[in-house]
PDB file of N, CA and C in Angstrom:
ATOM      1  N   UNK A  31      91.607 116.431 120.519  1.00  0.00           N
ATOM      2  CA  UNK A  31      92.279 116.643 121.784  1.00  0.00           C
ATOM      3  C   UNK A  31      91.471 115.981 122.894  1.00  0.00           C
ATOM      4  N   UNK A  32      92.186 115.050 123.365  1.00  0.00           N
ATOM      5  CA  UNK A  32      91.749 114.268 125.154  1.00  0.00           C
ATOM      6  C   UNK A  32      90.694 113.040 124.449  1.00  0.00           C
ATOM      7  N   UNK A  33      91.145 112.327 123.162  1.00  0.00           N
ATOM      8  CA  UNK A  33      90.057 111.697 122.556  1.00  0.00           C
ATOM      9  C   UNK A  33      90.565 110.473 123.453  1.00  0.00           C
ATOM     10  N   UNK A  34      91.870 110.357 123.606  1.00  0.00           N
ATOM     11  CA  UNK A  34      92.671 109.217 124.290  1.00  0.00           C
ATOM     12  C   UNK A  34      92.321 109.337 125.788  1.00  0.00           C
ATOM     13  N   UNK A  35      91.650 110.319 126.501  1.00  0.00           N
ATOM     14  CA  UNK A  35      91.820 110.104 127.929  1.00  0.00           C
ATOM     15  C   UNK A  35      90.121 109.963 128.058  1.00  0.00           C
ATOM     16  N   UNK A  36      89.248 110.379 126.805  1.00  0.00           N
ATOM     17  CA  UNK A  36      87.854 110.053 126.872  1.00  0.00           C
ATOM     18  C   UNK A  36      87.955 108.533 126.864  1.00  0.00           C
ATOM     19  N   UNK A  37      88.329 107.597 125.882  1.00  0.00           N
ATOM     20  CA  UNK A  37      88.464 106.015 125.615  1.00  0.00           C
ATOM     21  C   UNK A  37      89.041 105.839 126.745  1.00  0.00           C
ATOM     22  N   UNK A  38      89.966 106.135 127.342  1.00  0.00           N
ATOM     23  CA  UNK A  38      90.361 105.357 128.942  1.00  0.00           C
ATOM     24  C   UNK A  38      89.019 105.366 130.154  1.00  0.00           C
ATOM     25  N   UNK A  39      88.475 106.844 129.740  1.00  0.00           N
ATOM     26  CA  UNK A  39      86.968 106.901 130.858  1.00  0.00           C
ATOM     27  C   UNK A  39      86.116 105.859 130.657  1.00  0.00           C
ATOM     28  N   UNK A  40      86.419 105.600 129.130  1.00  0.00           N
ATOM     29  CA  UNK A  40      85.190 104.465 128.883  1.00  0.00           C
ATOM     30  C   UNK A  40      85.790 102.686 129.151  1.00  0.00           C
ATOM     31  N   UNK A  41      86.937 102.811 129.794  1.00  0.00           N
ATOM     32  CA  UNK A  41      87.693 101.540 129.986  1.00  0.00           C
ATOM     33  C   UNK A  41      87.811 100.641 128.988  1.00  0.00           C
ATOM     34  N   UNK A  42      88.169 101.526 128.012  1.00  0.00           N
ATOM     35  CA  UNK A  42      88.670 100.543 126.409  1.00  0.00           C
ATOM     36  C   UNK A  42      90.012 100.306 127.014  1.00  0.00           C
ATOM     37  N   UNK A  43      90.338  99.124 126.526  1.00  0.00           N
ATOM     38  CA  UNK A  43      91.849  98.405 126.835  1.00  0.00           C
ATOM     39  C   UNK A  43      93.273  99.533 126.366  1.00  0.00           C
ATOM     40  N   UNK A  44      94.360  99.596 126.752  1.00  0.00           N
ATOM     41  CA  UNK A  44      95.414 100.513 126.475  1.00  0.00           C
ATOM     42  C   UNK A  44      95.159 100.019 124.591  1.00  0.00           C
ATOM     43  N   UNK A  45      95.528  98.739 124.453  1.00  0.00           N
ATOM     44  CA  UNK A  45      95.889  98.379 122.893  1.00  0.00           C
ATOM     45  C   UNK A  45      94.966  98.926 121.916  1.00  0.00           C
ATOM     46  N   UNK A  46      93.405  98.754 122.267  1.00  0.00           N
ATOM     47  CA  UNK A  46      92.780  98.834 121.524  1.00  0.00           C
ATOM     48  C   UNK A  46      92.319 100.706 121.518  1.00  0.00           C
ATOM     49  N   UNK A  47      92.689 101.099 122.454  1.00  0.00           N
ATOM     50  CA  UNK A  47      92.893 102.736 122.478  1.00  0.00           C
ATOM     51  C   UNK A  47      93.570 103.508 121.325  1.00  0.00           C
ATOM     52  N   UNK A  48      94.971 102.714 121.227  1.00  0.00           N
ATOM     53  CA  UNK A  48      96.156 102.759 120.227  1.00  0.00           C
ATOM     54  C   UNK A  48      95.350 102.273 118.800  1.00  0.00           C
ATOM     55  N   UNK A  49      94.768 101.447 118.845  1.00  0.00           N
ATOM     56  CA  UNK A  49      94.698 101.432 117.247  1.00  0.00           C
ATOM     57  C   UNK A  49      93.469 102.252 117.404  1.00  0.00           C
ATOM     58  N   UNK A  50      92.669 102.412 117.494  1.00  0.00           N
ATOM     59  CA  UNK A  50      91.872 103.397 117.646  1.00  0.00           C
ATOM     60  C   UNK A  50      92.366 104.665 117.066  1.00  0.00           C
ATOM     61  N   UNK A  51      93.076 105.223 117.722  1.00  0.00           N
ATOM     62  CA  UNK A  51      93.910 106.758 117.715  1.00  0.00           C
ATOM     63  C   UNK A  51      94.892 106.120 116.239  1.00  0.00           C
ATOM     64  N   UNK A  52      95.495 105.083 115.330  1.00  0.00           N
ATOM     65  CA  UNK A  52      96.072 105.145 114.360  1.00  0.00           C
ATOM     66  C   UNK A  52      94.612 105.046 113.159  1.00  0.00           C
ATOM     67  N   UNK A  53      93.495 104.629 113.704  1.00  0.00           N
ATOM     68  CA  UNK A  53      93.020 104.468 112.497  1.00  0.00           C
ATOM     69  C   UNK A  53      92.205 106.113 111.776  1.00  0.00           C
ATOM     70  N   UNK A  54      92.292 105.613 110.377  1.00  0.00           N
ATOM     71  CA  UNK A  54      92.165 106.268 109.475  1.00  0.00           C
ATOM     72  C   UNK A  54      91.229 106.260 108.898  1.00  0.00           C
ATOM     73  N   UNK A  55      90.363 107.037 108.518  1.00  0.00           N
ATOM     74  CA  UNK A  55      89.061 107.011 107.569  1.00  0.00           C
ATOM     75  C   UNK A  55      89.025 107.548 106.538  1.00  0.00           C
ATOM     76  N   UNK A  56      88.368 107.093 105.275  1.00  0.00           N
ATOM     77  CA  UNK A  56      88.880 107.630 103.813  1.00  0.00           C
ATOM     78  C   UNK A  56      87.038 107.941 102.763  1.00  0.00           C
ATOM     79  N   UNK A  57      86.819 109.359 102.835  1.00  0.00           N
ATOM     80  CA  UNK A  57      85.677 108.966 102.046  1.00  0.00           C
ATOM     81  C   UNK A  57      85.710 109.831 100.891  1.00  0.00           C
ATOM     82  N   UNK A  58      85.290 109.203  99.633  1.00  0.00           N
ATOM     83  CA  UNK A  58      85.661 109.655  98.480  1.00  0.00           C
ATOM     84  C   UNK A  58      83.606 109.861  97.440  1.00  0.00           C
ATOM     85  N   UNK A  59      83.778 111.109  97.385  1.00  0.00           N
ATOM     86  CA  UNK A  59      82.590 110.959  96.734  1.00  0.00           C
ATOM     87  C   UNK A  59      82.835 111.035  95.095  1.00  0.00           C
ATOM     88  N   UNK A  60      81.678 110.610  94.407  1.00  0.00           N
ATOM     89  CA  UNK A  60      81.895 110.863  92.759  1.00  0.00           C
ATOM     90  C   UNK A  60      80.366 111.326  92.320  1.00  0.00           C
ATOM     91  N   UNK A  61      80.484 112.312  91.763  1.00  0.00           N
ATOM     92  CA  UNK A  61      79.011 112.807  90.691  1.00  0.00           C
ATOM     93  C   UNK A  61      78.758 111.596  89.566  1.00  0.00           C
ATOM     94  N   UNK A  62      77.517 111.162  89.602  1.00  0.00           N
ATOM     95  CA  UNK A  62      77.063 110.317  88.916  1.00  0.00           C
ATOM     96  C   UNK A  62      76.270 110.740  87.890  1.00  0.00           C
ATOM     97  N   UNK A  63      76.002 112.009  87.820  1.00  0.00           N
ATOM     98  CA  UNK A  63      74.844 112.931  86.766  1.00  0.00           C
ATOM     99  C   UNK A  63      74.030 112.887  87.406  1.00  0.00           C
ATOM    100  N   UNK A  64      73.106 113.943  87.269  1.00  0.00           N
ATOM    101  CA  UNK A  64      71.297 113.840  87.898  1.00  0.00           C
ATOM    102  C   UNK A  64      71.219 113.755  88.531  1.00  0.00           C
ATOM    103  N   UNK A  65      72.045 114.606  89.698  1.00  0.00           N
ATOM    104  CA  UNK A  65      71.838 115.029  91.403  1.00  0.00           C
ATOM    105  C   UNK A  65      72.425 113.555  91.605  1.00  0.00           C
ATOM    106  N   UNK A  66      72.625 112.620  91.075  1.00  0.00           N
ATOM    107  CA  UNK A  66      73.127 110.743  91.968  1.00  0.00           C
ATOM    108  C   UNK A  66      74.424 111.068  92.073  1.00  0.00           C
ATOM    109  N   UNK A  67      74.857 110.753  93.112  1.00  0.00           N
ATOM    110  CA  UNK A  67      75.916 110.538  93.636  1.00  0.00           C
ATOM    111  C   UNK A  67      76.404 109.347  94.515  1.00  0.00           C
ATOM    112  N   UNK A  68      77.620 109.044  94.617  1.00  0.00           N
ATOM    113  CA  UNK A  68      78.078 107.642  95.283  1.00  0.00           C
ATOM    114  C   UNK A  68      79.245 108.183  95.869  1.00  0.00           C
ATOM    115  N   UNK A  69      79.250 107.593  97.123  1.00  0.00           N
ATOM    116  CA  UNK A  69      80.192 108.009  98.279  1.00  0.00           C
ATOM    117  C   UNK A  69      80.926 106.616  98.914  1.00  0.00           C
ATOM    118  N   UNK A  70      82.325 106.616  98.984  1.00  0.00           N
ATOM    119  CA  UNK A  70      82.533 105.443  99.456  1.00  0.00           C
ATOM    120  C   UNK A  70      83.170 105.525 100.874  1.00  0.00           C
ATOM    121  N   UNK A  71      83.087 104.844 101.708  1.00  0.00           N
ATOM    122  CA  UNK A  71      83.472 105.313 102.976  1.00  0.00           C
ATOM    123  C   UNK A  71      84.840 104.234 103.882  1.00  0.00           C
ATOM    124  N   UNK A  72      86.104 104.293 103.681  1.00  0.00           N
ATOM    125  CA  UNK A  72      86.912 103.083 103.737  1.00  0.00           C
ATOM    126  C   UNK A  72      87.917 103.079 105.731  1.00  0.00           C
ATOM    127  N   UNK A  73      87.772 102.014 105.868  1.00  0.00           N
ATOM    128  CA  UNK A  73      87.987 102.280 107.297  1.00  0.00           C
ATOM    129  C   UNK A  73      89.443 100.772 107.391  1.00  0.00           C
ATOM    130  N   UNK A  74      89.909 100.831 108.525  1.00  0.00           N
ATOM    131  CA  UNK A  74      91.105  99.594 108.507  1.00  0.00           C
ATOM    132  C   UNK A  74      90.182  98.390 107.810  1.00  0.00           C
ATOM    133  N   UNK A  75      88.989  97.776 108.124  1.00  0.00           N
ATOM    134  CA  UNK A  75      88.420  96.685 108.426  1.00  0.00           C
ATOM    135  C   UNK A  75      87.680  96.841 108.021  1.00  0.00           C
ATOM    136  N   UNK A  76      86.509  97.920 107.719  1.00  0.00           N
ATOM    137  CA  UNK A  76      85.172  97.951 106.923  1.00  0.00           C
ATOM    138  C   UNK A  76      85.789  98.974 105.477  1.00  0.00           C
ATOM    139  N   UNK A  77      84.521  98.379 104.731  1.00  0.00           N
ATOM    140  CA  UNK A  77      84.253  99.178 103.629  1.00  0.00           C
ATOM    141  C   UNK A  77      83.027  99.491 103.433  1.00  0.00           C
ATOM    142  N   UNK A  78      82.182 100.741 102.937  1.00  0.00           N
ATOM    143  CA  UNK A  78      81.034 100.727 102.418  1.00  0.00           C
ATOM    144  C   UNK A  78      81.135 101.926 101.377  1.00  0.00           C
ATOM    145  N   UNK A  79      79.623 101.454 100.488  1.00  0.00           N
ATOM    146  CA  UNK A  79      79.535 102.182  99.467  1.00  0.00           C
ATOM    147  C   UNK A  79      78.253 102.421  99.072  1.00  0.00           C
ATOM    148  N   UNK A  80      77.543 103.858  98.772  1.00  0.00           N
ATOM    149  CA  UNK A  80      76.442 104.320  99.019  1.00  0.00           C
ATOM    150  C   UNK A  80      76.011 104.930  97.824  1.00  0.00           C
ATOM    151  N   UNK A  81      75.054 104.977  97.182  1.00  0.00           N
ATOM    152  CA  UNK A  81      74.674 105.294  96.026  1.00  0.00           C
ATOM    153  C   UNK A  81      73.299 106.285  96.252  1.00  0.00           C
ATOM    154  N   UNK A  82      72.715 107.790  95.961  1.00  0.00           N
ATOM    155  CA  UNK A  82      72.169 108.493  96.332  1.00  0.00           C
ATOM    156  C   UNK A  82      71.705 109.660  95.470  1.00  0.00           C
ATOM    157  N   UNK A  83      70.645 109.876  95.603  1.00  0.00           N
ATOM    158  CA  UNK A  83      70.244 111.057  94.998  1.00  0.00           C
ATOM    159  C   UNK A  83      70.023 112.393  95.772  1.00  0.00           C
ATOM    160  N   UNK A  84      70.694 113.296  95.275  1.00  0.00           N
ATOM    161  CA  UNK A  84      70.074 114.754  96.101  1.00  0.00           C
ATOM    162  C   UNK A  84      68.501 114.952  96.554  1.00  0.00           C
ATOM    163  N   UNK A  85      68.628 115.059  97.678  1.00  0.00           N
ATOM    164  CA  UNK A  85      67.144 115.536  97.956  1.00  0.00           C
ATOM    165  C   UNK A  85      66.038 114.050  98.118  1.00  0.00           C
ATOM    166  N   UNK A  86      67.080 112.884  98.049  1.00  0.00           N
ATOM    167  CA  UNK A  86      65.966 111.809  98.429  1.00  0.00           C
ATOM    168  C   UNK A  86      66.443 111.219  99.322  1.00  0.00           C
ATOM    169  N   UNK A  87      64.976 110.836 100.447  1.00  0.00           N
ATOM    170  CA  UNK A  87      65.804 110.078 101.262  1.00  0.00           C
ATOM    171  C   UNK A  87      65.720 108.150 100.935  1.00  0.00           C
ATOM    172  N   UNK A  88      66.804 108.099 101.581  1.00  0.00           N
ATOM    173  CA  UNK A  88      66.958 106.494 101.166  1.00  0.00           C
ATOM    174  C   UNK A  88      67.127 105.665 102.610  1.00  0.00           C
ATOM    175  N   UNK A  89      67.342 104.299 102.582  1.00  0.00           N
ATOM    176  CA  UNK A  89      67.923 103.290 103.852  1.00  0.00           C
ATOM    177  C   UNK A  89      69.000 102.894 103.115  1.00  0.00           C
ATOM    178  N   UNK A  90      69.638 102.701 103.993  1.00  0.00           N
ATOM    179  CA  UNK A  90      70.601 101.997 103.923  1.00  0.00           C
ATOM    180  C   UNK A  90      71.663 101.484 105.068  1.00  0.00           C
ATOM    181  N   UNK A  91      72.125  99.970 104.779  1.00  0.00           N
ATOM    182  CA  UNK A  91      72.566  99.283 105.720  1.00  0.00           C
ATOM    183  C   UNK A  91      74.112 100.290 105.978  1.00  0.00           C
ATOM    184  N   UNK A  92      74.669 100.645 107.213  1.00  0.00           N
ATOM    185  CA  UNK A  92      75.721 101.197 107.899  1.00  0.00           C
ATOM    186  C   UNK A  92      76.543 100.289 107.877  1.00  0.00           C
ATOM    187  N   UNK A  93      77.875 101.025 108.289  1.00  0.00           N
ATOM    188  CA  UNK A  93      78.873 100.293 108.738  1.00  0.00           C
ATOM    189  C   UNK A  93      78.916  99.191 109.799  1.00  0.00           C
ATOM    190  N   UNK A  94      77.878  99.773 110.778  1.00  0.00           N
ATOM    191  CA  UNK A  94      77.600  99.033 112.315  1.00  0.00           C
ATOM    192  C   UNK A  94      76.538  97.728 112.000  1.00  0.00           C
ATOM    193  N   UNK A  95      76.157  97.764 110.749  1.00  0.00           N
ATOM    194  CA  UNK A  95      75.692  96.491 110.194  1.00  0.00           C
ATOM    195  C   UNK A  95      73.917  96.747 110.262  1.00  0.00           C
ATOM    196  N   UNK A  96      73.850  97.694 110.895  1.00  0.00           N
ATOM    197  CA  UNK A  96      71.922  98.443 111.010  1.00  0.00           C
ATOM    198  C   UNK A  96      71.556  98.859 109.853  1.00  0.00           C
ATOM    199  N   UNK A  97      70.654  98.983 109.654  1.00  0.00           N
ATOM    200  CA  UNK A  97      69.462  99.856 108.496  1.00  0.00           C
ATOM    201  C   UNK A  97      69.281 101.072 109.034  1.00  0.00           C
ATOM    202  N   UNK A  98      69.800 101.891 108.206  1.00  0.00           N
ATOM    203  CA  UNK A  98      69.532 103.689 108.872  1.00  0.00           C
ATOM    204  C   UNK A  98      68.670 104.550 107.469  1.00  0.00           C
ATOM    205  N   UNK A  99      67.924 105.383 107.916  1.00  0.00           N
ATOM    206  CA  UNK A  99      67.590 106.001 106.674  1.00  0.00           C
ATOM    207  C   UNK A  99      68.209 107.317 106.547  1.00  0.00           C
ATOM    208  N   UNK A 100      68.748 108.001 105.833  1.00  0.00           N
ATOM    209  CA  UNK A 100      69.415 108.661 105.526  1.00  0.00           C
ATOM    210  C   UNK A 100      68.663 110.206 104.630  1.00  0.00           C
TER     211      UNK A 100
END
């Protein structure tokens, strides 16, 4: 609620407001055995996919194209 009148405060364009507010995010995890797990994270335009163990931390490159550690 008011996510559309926050993006106008921030003077994002009307159009790009709109796809904004249609897009969709899709994340699907799967058990890999042995606490590993892989998570995929699917967006209009990006994709990523993350491979992980419980309880460790890792880096890994983001959607926004950075190195984050996780």
């Amino acid at each position: 609620k008011g996510f559309e009148e926050l993006l106008a405060s921030r003077n994002i364009p009307w159009v790009l407001r709109k796809m904004i507010l249609l897009a969709t995010e899709t994340i699907k995890f799967t058990n890999l055995g042995d606490a590993r797990w892989e998570t995929e994270h699917q967006m209009l335009t990006n994709k990523a996919k993350y491979a992980f163990c419980l309880g460790e931390e890792f880096i890994t490159r983001g959607m926004d194209g950075f190195d984050h550690k996780v």
